[in-house]
Coordinates of N, CA and C in Angstrom, one line a residue:
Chain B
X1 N 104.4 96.3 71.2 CA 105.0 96.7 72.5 C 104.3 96.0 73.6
X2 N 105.0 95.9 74.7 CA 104.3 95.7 75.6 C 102.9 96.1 76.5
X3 N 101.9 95.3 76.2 CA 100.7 96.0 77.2 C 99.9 95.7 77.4
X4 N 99.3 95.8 79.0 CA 98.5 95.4 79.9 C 97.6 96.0 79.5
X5 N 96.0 95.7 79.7 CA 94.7 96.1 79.6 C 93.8 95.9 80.4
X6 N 92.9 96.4 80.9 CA 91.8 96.3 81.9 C 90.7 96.2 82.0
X7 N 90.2 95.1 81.8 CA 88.4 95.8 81.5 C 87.4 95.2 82.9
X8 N 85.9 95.1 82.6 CA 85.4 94.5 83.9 C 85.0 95.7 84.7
X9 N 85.3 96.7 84.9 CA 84.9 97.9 85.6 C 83.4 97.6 86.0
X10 N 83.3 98.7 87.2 CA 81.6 99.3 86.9 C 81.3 99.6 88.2
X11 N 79.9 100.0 87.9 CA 79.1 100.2 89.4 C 78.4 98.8 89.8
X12 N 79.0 98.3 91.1 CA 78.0 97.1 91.8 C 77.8 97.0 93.4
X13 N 77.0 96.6 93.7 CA 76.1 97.0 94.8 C 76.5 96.1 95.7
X14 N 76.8 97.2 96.9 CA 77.4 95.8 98.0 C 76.8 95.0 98.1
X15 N 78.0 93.5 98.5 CA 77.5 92.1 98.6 C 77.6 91.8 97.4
X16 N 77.5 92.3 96.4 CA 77.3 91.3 95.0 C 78.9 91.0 94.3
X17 N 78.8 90.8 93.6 CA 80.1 90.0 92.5 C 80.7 90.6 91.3
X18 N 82.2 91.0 91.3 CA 82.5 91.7 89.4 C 83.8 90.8 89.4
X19 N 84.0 90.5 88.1 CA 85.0 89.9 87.8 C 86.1 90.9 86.6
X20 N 87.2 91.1 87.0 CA 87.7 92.0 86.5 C 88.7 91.1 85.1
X21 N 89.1 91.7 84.1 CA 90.1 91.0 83.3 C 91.4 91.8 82.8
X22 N 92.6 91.4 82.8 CA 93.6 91.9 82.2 C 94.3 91.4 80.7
X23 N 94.0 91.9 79.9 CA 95.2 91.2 78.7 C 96.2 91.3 78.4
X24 N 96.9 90.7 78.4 CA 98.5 91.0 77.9 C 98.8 90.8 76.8
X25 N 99.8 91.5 76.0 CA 100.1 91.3 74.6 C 101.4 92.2 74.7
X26 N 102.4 91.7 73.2 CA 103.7 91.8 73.4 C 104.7 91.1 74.6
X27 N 104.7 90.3 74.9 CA 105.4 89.8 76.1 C 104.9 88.3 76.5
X28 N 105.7 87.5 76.6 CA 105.3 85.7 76.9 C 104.8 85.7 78.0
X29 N 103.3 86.0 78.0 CA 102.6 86.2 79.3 C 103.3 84.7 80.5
X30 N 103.0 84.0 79.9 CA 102.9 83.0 80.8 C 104.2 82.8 81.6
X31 N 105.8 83.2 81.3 CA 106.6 83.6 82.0 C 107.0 84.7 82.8
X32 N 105.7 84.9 83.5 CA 105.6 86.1 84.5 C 104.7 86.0 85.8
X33 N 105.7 86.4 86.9 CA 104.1 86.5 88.1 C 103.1 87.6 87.4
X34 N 102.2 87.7 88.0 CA 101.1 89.0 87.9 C 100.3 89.4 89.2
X35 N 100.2 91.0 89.1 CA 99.7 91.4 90.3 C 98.7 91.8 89.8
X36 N 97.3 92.9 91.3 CA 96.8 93.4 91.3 C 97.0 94.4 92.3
X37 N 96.9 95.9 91.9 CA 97.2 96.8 92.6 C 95.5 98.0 92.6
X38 N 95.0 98.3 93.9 CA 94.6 99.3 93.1 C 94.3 100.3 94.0
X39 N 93.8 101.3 93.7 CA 93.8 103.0 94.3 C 92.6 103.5 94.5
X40 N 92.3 103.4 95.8 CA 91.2 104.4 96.2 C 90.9 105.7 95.5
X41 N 90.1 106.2 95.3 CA 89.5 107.6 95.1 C 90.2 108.4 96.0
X42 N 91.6 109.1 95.6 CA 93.1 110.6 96.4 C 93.2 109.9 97.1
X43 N 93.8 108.3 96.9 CA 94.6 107.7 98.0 C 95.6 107.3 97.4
X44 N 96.1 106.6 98.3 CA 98.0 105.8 97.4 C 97.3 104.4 96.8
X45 N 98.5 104.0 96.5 CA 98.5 102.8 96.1 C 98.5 101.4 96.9
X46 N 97.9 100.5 96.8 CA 97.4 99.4 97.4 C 97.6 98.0 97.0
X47 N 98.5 96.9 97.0 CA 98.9 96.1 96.4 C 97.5 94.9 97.1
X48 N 97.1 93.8 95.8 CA 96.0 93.5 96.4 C 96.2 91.8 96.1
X49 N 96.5 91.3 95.0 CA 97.0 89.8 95.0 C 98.1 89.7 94.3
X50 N 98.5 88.2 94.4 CA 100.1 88.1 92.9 C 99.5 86.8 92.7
X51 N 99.7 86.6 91.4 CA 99.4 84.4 91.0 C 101.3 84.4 90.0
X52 N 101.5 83.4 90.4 CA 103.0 83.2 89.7 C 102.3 82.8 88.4
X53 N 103.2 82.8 88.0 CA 103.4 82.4 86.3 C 102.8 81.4 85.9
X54 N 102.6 80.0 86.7 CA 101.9 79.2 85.7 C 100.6 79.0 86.8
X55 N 100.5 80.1 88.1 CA 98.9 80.1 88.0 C 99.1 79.0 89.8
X56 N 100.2 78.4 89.6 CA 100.0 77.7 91.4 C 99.9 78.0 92.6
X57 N 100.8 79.2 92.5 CA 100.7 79.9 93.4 C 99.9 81.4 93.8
X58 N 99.2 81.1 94.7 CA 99.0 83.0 94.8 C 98.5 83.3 96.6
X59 N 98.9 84.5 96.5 CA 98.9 85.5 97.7 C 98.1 86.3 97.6
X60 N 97.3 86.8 98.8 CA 96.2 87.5 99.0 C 97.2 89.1 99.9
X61 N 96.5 90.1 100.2 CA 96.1 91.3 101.3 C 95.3 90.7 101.7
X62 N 95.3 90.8 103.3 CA 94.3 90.8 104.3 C 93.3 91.1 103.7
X63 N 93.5 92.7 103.1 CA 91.7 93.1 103.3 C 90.9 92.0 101.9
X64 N 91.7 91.6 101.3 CA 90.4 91.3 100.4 C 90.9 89.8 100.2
X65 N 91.4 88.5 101.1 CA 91.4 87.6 101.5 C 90.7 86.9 102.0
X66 N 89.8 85.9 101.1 CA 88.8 85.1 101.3 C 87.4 85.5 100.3
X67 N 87.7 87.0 99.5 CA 86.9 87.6 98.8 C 86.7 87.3 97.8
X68 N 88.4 87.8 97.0 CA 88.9 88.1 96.0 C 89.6 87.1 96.0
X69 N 89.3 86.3 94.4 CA 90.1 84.7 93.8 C 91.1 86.0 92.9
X70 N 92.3 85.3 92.5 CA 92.9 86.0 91.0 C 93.5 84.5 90.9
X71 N 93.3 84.6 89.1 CA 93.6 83.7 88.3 C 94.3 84.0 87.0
X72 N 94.4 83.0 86.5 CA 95.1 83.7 85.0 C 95.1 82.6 84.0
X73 N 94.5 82.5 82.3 CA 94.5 82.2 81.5 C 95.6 81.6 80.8
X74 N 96.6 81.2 80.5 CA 97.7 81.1 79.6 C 97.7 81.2 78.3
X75 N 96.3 80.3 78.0 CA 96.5 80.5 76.6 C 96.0 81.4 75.8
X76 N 94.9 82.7 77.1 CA 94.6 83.7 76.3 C 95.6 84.8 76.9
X77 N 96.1 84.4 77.4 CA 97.2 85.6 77.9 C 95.9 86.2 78.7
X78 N 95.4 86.4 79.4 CA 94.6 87.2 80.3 C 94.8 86.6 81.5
X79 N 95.0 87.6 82.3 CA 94.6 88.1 83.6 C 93.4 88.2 84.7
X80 N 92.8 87.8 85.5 CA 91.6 87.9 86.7 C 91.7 88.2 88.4
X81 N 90.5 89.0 88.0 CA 90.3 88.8 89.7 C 88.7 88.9 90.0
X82 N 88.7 87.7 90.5 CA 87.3 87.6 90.7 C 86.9 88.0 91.9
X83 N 85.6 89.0 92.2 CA 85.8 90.2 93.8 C 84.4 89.8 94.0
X84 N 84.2 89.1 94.8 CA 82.9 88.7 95.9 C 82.9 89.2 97.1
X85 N 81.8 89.3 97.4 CA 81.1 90.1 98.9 C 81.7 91.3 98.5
X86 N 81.3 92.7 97.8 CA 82.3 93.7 97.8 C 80.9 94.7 98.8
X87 N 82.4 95.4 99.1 CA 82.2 96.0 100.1 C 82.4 97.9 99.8
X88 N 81.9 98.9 100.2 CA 82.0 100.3 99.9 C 83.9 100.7 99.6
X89 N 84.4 99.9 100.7 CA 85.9 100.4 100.6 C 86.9 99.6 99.9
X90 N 86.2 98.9 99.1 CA 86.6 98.0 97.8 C 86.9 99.3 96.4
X91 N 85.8 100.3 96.5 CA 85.9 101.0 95.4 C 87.3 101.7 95.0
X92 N 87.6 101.6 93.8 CA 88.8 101.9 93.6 C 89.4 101.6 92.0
X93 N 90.5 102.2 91.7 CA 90.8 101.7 90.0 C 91.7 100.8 90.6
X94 N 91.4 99.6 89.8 CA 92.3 98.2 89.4 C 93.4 98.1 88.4
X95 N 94.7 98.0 89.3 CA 95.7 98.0 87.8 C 96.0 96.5 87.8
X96 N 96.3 96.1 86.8 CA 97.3 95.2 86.9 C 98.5 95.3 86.2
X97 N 99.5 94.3 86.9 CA 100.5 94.8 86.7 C 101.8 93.4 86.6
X98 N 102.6 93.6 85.6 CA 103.5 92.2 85.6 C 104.8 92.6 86.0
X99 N 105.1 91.5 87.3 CA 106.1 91.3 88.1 C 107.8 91.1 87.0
X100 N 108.9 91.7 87.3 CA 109.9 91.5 86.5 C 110.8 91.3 87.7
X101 N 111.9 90.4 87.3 CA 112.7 89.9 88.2 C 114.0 90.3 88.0
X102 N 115.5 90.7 88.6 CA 117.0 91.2 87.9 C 117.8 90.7 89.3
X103 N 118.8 90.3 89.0 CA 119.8 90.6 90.1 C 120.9 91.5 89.3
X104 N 121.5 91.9 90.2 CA 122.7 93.2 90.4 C 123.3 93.1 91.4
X105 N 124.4 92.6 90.7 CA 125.5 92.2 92.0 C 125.4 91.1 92.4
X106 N 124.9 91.6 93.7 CA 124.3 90.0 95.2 C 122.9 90.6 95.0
X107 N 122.5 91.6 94.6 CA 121.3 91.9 94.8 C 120.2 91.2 94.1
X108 N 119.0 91.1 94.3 CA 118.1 90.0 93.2 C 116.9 91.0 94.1
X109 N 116.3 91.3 92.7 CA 115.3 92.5 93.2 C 113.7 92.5 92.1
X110 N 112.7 92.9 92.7 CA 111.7 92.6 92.0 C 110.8 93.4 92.0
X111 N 110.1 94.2 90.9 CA 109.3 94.9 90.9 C 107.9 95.2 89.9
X112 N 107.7 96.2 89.9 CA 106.0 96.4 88.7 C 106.4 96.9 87.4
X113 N 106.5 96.5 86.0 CA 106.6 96.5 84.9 C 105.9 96.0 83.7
X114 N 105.1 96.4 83.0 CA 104.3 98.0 83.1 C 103.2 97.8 83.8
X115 N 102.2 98.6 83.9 CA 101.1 98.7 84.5 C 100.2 98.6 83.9
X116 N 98.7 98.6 84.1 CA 97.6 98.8 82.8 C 97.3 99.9 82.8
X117 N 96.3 100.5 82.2 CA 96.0 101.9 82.5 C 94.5 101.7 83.3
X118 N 94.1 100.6 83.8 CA 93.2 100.5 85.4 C 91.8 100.4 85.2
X119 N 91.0 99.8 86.0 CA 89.6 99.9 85.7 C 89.0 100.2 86.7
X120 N 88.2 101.3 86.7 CA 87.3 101.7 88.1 C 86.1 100.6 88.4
X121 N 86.0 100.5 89.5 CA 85.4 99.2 90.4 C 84.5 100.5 91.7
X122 N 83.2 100.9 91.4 CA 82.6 101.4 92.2 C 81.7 100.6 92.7
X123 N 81.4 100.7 94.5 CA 80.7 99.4 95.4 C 79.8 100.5 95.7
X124 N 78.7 100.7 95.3 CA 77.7 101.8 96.7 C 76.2 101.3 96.0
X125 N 75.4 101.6 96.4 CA 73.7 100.8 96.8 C 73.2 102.2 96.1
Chain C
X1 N 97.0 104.5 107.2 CA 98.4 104.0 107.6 C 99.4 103.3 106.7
X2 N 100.3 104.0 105.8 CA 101.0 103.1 104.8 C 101.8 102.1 106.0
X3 N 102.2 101.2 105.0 CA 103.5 100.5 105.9 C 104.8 101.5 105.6
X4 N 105.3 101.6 104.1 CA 106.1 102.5 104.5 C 105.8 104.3 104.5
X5 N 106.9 104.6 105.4 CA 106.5 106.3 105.0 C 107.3 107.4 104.2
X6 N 106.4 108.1 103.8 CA 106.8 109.4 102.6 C 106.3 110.6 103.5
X7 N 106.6 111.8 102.9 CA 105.9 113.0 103.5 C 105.0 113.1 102.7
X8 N 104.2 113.9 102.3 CA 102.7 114.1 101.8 C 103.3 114.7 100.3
X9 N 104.4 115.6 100.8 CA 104.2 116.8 99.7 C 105.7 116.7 99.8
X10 N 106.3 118.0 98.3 CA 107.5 117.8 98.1 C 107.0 119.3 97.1
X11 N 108.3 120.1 97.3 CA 108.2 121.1 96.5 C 109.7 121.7 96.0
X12 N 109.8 122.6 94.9 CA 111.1 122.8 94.4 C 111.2 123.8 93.3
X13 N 111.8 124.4 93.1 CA 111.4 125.7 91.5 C 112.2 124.8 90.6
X14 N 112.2 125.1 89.0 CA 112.6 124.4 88.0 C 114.2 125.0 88.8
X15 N 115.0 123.6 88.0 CA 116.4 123.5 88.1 C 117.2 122.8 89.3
X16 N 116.1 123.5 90.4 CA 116.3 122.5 91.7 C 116.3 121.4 92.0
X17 N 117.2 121.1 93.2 CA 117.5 119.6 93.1 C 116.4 119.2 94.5
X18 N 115.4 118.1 94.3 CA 114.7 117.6 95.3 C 114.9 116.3 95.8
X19 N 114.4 115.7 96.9 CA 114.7 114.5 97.5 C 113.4 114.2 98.4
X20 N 113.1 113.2 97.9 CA 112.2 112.2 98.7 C 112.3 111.4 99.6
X21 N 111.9 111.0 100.9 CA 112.5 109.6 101.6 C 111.5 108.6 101.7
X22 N 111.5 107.5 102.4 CA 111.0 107.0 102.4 C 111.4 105.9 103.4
X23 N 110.5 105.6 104.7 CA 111.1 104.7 105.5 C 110.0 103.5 106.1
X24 N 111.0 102.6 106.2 CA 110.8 101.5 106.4 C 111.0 100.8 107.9
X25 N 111.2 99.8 107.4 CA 111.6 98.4 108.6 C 112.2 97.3 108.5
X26 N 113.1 96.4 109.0 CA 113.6 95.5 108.7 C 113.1 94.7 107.9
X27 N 111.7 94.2 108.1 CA 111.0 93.4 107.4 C 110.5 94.0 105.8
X28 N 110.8 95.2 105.2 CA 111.0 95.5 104.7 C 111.7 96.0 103.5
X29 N 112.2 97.1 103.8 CA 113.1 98.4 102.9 C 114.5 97.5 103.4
X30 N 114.8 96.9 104.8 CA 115.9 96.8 105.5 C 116.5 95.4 105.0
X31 N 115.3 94.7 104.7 CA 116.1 93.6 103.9 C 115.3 92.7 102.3
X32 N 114.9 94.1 102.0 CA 114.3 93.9 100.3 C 114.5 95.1 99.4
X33 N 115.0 95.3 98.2 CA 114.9 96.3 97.4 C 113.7 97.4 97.4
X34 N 114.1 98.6 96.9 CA 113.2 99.1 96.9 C 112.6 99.9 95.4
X35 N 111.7 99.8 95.3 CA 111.4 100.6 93.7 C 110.3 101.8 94.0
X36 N 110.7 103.0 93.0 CA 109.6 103.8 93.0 C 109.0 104.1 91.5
X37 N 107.7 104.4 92.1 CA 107.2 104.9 90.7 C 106.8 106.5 90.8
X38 N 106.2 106.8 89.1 CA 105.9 108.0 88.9 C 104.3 107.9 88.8
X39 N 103.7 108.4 89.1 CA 102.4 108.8 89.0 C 101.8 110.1 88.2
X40 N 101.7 110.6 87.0 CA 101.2 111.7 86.4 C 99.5 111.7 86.2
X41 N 99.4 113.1 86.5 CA 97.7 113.4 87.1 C 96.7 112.6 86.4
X42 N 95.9 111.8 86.2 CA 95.3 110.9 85.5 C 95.7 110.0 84.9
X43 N 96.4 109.5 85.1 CA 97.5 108.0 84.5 C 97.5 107.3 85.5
X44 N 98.3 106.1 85.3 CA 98.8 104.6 85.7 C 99.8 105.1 86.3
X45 N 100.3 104.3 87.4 CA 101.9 104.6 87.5 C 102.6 104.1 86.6
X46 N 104.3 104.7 86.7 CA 104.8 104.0 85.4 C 106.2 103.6 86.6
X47 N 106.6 103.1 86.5 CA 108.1 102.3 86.8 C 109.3 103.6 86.7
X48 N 109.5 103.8 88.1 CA 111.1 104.9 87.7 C 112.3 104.2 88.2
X49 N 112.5 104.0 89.3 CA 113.8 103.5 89.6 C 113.2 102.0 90.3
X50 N 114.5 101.1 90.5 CA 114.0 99.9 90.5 C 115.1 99.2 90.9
X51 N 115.0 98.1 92.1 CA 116.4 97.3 92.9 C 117.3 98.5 93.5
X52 N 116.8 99.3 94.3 CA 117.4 100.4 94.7 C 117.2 101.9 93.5
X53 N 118.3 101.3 92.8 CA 119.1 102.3 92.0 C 119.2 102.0 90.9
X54 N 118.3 101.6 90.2 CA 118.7 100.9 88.7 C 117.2 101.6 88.1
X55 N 117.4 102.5 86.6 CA 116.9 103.3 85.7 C 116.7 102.7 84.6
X56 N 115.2 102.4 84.3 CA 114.7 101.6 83.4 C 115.2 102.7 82.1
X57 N 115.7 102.4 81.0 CA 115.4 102.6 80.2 C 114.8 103.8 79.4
X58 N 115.0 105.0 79.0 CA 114.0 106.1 79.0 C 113.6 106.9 79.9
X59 N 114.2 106.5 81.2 CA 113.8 107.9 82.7 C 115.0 108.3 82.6
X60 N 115.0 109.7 82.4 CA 116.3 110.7 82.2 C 117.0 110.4 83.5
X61 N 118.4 110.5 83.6 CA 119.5 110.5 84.4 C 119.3 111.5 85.7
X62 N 118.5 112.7 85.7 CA 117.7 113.3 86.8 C 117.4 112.6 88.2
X63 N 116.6 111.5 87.7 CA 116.2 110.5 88.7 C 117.1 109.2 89.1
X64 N 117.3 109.7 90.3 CA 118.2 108.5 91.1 C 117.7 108.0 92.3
X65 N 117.9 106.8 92.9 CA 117.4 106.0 93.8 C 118.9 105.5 94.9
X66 N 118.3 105.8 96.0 CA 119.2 105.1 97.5 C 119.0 104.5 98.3
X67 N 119.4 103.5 98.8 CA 119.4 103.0 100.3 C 120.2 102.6 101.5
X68 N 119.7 102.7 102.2 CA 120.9 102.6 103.3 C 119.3 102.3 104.2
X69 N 120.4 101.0 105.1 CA 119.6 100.3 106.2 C 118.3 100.2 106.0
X70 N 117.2 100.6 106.8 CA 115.7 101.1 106.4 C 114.9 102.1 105.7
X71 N 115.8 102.6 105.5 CA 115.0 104.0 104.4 C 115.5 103.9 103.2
X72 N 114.9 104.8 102.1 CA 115.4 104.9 100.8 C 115.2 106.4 100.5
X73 N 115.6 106.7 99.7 CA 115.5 108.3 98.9 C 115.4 108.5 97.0
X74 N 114.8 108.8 97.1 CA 114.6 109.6 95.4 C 115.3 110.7 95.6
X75 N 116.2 110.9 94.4 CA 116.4 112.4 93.9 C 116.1 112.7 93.0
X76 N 115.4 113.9 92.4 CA 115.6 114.7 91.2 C 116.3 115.7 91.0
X77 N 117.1 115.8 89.9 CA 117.9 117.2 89.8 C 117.8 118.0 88.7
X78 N 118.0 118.8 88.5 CA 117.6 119.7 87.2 C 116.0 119.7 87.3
X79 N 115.2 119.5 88.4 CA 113.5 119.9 88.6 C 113.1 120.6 87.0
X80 N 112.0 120.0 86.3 CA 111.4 120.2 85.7 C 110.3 120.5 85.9
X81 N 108.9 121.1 85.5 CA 107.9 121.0 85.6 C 106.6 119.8 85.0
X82 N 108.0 119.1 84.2 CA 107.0 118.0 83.5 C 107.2 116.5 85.4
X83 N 107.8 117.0 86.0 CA 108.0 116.0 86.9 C 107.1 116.4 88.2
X84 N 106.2 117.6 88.1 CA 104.7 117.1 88.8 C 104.5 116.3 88.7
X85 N 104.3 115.2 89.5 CA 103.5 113.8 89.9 C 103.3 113.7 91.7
X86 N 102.9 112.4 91.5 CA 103.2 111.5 92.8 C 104.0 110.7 92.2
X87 N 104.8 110.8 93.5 CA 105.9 109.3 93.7 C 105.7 108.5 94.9
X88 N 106.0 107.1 94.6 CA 105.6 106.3 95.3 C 106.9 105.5 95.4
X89 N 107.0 104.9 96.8 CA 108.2 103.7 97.2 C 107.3 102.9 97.4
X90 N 107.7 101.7 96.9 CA 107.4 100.1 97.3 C 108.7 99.3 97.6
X91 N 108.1 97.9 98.4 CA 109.3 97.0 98.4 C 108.2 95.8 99.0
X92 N 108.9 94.8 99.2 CA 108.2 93.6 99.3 C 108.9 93.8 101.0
X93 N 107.4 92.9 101.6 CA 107.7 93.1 103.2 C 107.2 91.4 103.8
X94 N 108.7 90.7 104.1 CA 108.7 89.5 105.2 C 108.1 89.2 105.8
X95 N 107.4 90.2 106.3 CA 106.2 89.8 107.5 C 104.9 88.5 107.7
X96 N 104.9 88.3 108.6 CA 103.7 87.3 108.3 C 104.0 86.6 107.1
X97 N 103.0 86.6 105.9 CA 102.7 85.7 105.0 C 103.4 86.4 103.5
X98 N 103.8 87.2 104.2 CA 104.4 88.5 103.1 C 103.3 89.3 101.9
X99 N 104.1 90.5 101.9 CA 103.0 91.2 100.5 C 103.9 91.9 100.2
X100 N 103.3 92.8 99.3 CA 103.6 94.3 99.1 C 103.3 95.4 99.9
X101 N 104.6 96.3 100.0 CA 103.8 97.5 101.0 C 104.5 98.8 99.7
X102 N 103.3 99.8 99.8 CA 103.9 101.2 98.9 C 103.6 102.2 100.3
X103 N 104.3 103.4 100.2 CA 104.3 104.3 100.6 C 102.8 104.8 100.5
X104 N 102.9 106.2 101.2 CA 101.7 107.1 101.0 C 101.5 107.7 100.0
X105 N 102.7 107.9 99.3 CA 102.9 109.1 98.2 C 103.4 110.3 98.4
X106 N 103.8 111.1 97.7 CA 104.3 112.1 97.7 C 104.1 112.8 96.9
X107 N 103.6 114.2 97.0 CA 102.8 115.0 95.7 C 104.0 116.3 95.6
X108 N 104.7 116.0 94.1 CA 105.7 116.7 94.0 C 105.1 117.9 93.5
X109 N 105.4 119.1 94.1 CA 104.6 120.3 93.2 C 105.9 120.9 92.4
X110 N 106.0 121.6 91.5 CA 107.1 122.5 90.9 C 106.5 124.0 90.6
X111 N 107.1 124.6 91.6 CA 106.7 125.9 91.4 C 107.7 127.1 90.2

């Protein structure tokens, strides 16, 4: 079946460096954008990078733009986000999550399909 | 400050029919699909409706999705208590360099 996984978590001390990883399995990784979403401690959700499918393209959020690299493996089917200079309000669970594309109709629409089950990322001294 | 907006909370007794909104902006909900998800108490979100109004697969017929101009709406009908969650609206937003924007959430209670 389809599924995302998360690992890389932890506790790390502002300013310093964690590199987070996702795996994919069941599904041709490599024909898919991929995101990073993730969620404060009783907050909403927070969309954070996307790298397209073979890895050329990618988009940042303001807040973690110039920070935070995401990359992606092809041939291990994995997923990254590599999170420099972190900061207290970085802390938060990391999902990741693969982009699926449909049109309907005229419509052509795009959204998050499946998700991982996330990895907590705590920043405090 | 989300980009788009939800109310906080959302309530209903089993059987009852509830509705969510969710608003936007041109650069937005106004001229991008919109999807929501389910959130259950310690989980991932999972994918509910998707390109407006389109039901993945396995989410009961209960759940429906709308839009019109800048806002969108969730329905539930027949309220369950297994459908405690948060729900969440997203859509892809034009602006600037573009991203994603989700809602605040909405914490559905079922009394």
């Amino acid at each position: 079946q389809v599924q995302l996984v998360e690992s890389g978590g932890g506790v790390v001390q502002p300013g310093r460096s964690l590199r987070l990883s996702c795996a994919a399995s069941g599904f041709t990784f490599s024909s898919y954008a991929m995101h990073w979403v993730r969620q404060a401690p009783g907050k909403g959700l927070e969309w954070v990078a996307v790298i397209s499918y073979d890895g050329s393209n990618k988009y940042y959020a303001d807040s973690v733009k110039g920070r935070f690299t995401i990359s992606r493996d092809n041939s291990k089917n994995t997923l990254y986000l590599q999170m420099n200079s972190l900061r207290a309000e970085d802390t938060a669970v990391y999902y990741c999550a693969r982009e699926k594309v449909g049109i309907f109709g005229v419509v052509m629409g795009n959204w998050f399909d499946p998700w991982g089950q996330g990895t907590l990322v705590t920043v405090s001294s | 400050q989300s980009v788009l907006t939800q109310p906080p909370s959302a309530s209903g007794t089993p059987g009852q029919r509830v509705t969510i909104s969710c608003s936007g902006s041109s650069s937005n909900i106004g001229s991008n699909t919109v999807n929501w998800y389910q959130q259950l108490p310690g989980t991932a979100p999972k994918l509910l409706i998707y390109s407006n109004n389109q039901r993945p697969s396995g989410v009961p017929d209960r759940f429906s999705g709308s839009k019109s101009g800048t806002s969108a709406s969730l329905a539930i009908s027949g309220l369950q208590s297994e459908d405690e969650a948060d729900y969440y609206c997203a859509a892809w937003d034009d602006s600037l360099n573009g991203s994603w924007v989700f809602g605040g959430g909405t914490k559905l209670t079922v009394l």
